PDB file of C-alpha atoms in Angstrom:
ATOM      1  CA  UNK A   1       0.000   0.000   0.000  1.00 42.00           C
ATOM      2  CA  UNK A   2       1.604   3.432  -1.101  1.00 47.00           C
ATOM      3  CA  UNK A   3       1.859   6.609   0.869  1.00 48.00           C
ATOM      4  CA  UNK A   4      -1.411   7.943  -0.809  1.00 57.00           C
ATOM      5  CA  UNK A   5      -3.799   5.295  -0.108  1.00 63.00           C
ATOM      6  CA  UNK A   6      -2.522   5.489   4.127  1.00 75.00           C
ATOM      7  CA  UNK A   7      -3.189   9.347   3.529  1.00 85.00           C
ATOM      8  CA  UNK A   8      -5.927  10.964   5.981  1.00 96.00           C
ATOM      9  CA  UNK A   9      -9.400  11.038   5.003  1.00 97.00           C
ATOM     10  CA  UNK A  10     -12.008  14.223   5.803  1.00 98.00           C
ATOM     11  CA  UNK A  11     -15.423  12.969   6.348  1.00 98.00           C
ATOM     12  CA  UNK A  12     -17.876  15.315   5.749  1.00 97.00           C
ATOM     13  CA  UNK A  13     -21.123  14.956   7.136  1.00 97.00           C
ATOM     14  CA  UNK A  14     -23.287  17.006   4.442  1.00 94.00           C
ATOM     15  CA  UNK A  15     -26.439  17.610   2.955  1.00 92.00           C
ATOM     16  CA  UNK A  16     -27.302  20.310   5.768  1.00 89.00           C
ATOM     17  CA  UNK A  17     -28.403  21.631   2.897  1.00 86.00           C
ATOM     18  CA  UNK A  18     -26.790  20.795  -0.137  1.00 90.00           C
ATOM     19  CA  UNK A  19     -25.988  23.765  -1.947  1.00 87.00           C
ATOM     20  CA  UNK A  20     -23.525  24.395   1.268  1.00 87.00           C
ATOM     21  CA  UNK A  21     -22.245  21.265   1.255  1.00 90.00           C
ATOM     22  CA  UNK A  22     -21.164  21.729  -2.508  1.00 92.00           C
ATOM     23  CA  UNK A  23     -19.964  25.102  -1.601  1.00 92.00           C
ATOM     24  CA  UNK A  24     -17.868  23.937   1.587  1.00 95.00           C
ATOM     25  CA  UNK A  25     -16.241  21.041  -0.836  1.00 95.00           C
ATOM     26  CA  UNK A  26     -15.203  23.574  -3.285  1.00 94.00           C
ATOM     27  CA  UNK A  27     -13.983  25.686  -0.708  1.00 96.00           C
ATOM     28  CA  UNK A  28     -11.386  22.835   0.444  1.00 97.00           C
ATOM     29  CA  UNK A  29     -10.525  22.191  -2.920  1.00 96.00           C
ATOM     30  CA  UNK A  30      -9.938  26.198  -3.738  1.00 95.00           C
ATOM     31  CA  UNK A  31      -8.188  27.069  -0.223  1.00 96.00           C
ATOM     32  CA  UNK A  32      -5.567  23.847  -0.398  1.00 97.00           C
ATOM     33  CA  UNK A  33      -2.034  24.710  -1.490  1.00 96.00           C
ATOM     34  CA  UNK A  34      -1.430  22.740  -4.602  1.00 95.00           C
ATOM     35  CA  UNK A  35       0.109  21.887  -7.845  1.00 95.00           C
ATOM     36  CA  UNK A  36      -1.588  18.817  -9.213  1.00 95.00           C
ATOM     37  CA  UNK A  37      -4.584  16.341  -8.267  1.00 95.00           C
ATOM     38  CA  UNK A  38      -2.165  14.032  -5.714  1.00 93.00           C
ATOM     39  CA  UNK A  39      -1.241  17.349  -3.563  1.00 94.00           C
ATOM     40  CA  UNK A  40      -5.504  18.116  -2.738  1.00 96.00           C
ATOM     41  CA  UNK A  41      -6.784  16.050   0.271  1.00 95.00           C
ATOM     42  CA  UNK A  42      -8.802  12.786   0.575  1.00 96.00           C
ATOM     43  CA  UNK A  43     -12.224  13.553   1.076  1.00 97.00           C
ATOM     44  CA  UNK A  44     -15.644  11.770   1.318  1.00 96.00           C
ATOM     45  CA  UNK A  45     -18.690  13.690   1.300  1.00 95.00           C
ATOM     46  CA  UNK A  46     -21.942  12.047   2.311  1.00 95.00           C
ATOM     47  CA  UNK A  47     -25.220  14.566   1.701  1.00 94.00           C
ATOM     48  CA  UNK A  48     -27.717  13.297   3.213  1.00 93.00           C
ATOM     49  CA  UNK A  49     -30.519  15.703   1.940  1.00 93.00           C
ATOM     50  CA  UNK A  50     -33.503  14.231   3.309  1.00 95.00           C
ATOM     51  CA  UNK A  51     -31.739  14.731   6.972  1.00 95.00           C
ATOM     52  CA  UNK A  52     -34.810  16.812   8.754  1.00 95.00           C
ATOM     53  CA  UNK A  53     -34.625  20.389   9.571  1.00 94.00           C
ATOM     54  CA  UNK A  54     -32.274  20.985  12.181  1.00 94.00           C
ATOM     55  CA  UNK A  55     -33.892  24.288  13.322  1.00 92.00           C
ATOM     56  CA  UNK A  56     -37.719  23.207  13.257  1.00 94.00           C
ATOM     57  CA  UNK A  57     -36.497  20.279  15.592  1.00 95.00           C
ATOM     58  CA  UNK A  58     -34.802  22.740  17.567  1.00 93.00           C
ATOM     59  CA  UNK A  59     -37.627  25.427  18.375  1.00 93.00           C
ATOM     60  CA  UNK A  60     -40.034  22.076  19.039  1.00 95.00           C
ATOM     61  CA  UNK A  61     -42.123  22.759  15.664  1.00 95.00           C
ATOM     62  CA  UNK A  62     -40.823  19.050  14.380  1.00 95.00           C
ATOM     63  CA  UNK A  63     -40.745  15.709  16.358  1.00 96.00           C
ATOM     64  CA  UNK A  64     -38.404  14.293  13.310  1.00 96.00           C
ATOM     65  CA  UNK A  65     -34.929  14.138  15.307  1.00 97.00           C
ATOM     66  CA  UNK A  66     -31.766  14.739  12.751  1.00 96.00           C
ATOM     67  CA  UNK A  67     -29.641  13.125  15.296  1.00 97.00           C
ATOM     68  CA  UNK A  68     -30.091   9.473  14.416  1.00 97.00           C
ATOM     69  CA  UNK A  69     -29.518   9.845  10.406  1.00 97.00           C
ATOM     70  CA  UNK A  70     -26.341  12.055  11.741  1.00 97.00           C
ATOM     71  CA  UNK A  71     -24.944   9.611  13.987  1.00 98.00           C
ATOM     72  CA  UNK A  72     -25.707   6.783  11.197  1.00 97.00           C
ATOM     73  CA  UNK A  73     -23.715   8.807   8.770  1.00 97.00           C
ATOM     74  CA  UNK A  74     -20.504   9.563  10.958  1.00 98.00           C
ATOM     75  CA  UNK A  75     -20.425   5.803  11.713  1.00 98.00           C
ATOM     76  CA  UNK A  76     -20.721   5.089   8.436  1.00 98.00           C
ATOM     77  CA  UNK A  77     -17.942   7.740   7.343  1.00 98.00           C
ATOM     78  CA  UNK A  78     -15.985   6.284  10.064  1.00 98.00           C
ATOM     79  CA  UNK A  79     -15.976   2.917   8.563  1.00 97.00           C
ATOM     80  CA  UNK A  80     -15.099   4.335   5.492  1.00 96.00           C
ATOM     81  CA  UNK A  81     -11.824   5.303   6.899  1.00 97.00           C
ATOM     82  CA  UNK A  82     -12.285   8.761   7.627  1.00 98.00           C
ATOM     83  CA  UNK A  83      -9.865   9.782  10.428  1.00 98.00           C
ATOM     84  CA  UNK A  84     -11.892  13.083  11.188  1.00 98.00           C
ATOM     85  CA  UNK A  85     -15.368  14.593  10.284  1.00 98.00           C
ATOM     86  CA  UNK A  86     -16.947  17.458  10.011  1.00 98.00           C
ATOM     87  CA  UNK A  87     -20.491  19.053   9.905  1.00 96.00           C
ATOM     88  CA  UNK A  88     -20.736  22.355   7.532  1.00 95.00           C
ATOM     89  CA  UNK A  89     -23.864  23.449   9.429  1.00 93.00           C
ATOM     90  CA  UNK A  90     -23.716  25.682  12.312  1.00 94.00           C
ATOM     91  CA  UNK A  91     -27.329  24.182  13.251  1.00 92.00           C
ATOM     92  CA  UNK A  92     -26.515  21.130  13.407  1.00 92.00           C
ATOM     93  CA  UNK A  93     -23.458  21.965  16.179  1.00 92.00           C
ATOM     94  CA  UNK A  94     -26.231  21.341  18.809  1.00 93.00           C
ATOM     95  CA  UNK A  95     -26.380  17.821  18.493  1.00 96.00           C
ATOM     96  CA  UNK A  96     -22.246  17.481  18.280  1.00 96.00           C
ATOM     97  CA  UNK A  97     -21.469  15.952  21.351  1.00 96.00           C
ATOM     98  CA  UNK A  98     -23.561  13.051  20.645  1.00 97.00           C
ATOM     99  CA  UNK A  99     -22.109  12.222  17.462  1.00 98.00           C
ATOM    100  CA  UNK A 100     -19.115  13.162  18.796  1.00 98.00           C
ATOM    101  CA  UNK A 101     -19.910  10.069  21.555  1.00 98.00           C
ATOM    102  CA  UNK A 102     -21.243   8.204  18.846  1.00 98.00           C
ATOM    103  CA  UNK A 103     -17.574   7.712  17.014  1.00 98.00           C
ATOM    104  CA  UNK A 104     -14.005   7.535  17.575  1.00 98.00           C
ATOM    105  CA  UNK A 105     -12.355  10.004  15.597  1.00 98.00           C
ATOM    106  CA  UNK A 106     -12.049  13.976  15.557  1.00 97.00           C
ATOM    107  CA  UNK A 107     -15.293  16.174  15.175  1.00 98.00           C
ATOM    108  CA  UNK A 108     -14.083  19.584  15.731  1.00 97.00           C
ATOM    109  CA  UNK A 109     -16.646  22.319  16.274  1.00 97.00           C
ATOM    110  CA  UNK A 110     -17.639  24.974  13.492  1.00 97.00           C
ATOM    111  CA  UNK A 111     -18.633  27.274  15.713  1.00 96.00           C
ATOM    112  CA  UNK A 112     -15.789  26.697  18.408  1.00 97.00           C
ATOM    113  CA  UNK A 113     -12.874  27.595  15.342  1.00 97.00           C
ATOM    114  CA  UNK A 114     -14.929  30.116  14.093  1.00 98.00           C
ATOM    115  CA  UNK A 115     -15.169  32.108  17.916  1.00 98.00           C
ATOM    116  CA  UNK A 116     -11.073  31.510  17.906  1.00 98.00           C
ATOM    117  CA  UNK A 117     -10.295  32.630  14.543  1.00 98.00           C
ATOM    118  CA  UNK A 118     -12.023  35.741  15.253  1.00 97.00           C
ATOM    119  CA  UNK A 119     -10.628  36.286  18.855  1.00 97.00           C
ATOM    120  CA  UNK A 120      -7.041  35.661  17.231  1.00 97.00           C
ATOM    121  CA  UNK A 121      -7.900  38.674  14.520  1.00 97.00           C
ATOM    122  CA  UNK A 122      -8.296  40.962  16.794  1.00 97.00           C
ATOM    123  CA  UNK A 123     -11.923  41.450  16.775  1.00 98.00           C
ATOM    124  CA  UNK A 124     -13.605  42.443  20.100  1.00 97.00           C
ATOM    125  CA  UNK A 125     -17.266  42.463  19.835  1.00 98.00           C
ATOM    126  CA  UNK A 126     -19.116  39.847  16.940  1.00 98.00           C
ATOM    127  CA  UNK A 127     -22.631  39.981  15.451  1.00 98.00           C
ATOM    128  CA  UNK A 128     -24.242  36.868  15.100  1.00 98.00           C
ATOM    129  CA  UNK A 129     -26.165  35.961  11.746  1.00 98.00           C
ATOM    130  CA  UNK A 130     -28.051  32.754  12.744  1.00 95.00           C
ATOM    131  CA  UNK A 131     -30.833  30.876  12.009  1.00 94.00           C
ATOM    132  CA  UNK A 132     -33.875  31.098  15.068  1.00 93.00           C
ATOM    133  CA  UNK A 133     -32.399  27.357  15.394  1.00 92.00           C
ATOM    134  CA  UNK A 134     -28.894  28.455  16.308  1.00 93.00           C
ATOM    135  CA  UNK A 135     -29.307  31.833  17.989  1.00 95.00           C
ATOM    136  CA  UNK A 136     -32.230  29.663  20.359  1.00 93.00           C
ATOM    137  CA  UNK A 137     -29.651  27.014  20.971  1.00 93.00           C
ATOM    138  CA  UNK A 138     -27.174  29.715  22.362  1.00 95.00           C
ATOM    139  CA  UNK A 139     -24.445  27.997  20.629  1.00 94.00           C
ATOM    140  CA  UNK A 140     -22.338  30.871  19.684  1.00 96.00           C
ATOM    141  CA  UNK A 141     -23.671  32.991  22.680  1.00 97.00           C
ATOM    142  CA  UNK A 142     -21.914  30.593  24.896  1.00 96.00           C
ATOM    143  CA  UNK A 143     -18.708  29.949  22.926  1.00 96.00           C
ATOM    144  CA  UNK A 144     -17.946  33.623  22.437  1.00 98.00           C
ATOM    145  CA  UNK A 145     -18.383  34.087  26.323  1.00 97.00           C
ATOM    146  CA  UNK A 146     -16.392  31.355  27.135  1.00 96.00           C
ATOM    147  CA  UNK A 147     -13.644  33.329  25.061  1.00 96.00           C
ATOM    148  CA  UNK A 148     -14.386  36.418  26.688  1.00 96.00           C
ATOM    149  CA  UNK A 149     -16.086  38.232  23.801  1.00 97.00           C
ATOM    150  CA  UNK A 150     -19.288  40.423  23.785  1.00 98.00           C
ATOM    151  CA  UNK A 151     -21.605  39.919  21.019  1.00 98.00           C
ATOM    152  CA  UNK A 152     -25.078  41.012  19.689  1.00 98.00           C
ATOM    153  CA  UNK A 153     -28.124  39.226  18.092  1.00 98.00           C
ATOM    154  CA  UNK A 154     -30.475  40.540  15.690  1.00 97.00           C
ATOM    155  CA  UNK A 155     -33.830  41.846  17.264  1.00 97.00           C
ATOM    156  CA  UNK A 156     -37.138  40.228  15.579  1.00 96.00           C
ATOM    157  CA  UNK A 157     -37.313  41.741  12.442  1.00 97.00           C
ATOM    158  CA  UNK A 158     -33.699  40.828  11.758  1.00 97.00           C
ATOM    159  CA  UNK A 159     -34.242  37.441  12.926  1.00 96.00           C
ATOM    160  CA  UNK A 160     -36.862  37.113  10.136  1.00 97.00           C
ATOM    161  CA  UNK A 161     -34.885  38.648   7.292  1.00 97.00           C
ATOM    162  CA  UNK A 162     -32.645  36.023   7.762  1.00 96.00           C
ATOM    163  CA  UNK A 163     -34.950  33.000   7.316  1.00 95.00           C
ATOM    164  CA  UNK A 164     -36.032  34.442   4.444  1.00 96.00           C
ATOM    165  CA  UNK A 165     -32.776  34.851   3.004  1.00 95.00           C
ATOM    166  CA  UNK A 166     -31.730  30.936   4.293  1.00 93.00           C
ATOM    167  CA  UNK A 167     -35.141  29.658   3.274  1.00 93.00           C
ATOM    168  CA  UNK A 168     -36.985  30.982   1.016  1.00 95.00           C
ATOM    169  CA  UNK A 169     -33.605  32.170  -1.147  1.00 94.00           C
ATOM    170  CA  UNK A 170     -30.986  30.030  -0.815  1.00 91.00           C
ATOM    171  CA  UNK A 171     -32.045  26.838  -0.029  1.00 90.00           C
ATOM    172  CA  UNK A 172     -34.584  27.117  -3.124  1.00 92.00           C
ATOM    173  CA  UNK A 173     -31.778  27.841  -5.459  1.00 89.00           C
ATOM    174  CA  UNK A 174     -31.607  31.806  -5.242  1.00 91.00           C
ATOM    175  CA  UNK A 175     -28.734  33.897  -4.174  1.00 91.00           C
ATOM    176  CA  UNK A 176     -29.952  37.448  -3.006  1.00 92.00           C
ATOM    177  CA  UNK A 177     -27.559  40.439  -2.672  1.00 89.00           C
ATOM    178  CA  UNK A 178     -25.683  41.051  -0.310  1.00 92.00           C
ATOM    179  CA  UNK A 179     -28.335  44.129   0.367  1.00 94.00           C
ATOM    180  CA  UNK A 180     -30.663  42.345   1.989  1.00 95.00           C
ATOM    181  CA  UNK A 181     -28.034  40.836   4.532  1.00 96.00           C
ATOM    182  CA  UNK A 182     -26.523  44.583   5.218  1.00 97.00           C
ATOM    183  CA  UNK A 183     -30.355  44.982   5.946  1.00 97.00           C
ATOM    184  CA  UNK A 184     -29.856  43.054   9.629  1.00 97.00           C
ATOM    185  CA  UNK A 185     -26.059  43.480   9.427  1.00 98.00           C
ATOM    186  CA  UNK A 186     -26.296  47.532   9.487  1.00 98.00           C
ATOM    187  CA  UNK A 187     -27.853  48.464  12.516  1.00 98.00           C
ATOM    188  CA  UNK A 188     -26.263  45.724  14.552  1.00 98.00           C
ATOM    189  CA  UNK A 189     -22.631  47.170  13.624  1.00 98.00           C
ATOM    190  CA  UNK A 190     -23.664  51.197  14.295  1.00 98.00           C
ATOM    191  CA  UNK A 191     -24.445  49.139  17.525  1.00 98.00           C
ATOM    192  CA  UNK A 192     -20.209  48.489  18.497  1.00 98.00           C
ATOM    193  CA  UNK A 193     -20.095  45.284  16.427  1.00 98.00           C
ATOM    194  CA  UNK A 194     -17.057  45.049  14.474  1.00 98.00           C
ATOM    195  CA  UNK A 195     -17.290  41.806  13.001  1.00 98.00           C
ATOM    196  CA  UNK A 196     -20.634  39.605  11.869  1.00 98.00           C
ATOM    197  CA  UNK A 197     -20.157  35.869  12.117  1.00 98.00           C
ATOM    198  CA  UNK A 198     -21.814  34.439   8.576  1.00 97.00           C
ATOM    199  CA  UNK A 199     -23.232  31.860  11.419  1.00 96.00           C
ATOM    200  CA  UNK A 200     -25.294  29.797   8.852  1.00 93.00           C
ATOM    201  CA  UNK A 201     -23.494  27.906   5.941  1.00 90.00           C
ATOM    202  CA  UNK A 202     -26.154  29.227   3.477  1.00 90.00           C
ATOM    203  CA  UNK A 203     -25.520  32.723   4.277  1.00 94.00           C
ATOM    204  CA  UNK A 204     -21.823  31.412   3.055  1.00 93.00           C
ATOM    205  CA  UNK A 205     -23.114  31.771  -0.673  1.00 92.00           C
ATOM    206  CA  UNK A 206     -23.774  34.959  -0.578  1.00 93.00           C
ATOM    207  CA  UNK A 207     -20.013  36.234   0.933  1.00 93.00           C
ATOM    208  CA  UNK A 208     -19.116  33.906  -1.995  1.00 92.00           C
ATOM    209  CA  UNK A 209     -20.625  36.239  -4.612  1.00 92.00           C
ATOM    210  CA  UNK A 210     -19.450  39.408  -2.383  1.00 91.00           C
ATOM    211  CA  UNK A 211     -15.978  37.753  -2.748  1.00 92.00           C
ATOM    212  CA  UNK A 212     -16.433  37.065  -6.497  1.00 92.00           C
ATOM    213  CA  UNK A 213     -18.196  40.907  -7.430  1.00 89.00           C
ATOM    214  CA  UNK A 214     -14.916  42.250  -5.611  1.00 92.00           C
ATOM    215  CA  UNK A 215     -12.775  40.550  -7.555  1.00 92.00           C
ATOM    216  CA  UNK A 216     -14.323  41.426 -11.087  1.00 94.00           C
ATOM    217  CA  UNK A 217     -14.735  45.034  -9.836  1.00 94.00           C
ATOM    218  CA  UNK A 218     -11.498  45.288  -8.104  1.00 94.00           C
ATOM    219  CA  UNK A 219     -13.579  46.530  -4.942  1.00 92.00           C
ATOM    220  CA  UNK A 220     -12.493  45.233  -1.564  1.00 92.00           C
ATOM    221  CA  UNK A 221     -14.534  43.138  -0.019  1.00 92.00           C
ATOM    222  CA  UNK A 222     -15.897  44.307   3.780  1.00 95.00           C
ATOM    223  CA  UNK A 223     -13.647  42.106   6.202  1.00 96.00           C
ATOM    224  CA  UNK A 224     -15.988  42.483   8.955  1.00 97.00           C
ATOM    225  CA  UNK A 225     -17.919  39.470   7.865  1.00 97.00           C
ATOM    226  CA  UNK A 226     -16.505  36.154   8.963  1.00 97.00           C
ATOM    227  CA  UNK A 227     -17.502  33.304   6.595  1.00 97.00           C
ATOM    228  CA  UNK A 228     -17.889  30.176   9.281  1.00 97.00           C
ATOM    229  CA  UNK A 229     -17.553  27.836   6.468  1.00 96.00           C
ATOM    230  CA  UNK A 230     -14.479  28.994   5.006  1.00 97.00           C
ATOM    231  CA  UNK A 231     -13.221  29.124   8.974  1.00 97.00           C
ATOM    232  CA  UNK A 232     -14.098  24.847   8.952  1.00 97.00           C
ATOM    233  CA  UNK A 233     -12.427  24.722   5.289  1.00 97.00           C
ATOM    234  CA  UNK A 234      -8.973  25.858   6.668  1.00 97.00           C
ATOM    235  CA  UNK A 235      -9.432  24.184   9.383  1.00 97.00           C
ATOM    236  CA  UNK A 236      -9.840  20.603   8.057  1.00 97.00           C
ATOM    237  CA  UNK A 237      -7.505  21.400   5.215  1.00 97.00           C
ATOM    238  CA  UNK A 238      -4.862  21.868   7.634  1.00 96.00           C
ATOM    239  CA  UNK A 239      -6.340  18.688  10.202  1.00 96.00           C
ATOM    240  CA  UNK A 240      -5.567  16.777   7.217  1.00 96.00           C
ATOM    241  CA  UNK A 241      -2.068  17.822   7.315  1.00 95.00           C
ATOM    242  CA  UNK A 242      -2.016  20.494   3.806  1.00 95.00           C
ATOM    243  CA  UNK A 243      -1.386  23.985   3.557  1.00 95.00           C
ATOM    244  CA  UNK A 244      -3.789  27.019   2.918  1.00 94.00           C
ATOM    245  CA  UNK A 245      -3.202  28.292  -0.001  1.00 87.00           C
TER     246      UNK A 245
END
């Protein structure tokens, strides 16, 4: 057996939706330093599309549990010879530490390396962008206390511009501007934030056109939003032993 096939292997436990887990895949492939197909990672992706809804489980407006497909998956991914996994949905970071339980190898938290990437870049106080699911869950609320940084939420109206954007845009095949996210971002940075965690991986598509109009335009993007997904990306890129490119 060569060197390649006793490589690493990323598991990625996907499908949460699928459009992210596409996007999260390319960002891997994009953000790892290489000159030919051999020097990109080992990867299996399973999307599991018919998972149900993280978020309705969450708030209590579903009985249908994500957890056991999850776990199923990871142990499956697991078998496959993954030697870590990860989970491209901030959502889905509430049920971690039973799949976590549930098999043997490293599940490292989205939301835990995106808190410490933004600690390390200096920012001080973070919006959250969120689905109901994760801001209920007080995921991030917790993490970014825990490293001793203040944040802010989006009031009600915010709350629901967001949805809309993650539900009724994104994961029906629609990208909206990024106008419509300034829309809950605005007031929440005249507030003190200097930073907005992209908390959801759908919200990830649309910093991936803000990142791609910048380039054609020769604009700079607005660094104050922090792209959770791209966060995981680096992360498991370098888990896996690589360079960033």
């Amino acid at each position: 057996m060569n060197a390649q096939e006793n490589a690493p292997l990323l598991g990625i436990l996907g499908g949460l939706g699928p459009y992210a887990s596409a996007y999260f895949y390319e960002l891997i492939t994009t953000h790892t330093k290489a000159e030919k197909d051999q020097d990109h990672i080992n990867i299996i992706l399973s999307s599991r599309a018919s998972t149900p809804d993280r978020t309705d489980f969450i708030l209590g407006n579903s009985d249908a549990s994500p957890l056991p497909i999850m776990i199923r998956d990871a142990k499956a991914l697991e078998q496959f010879g993954a030697t870590a996994i990860v989970i491209p949905c901030n959502t889905a970071h509430y049920f971690i530490h039973e799949v976590r339980r549930a098999v043997s190898v490293p599940v490292p938290s989205i939301i835990t390396e995106t808190v410490n990437h933004i600690q390390k870049a200096g920012f001080t106080k973070a919006a959250v962008l969120a689905t109901t699911g994760t801001l209920s869950s007080g995921s991030y609320q917790e993490e970014l206390t825990r490293f001793g940084m203040d944040y802010m939420t989006p009031d009600k109206e915010g709350r629901e511009i967001l949805m809309d954007i993650i539900y009724n845009d994104v994961k029906k095949g629609h990208i909206p501007s990024m106008d419509k996210l300034y829309r809950v971002a605005d007031p929440l940075f005249a507030a003190g934030c200097d930073c907005a965690i992209l908390a959801c991986t759908e919200l990830s598509l649309l910093h991936r056109d803000m990142l791609i109009y910048a380039s054609r335009t020769g604009i700079a993007p607005d660094t104050r939003f922090i792209d959770s997904m791209t966060v995981l990306a680096e992360v498991s890129i370098r888990l896996m032993g690589h360079e960033i490119m």
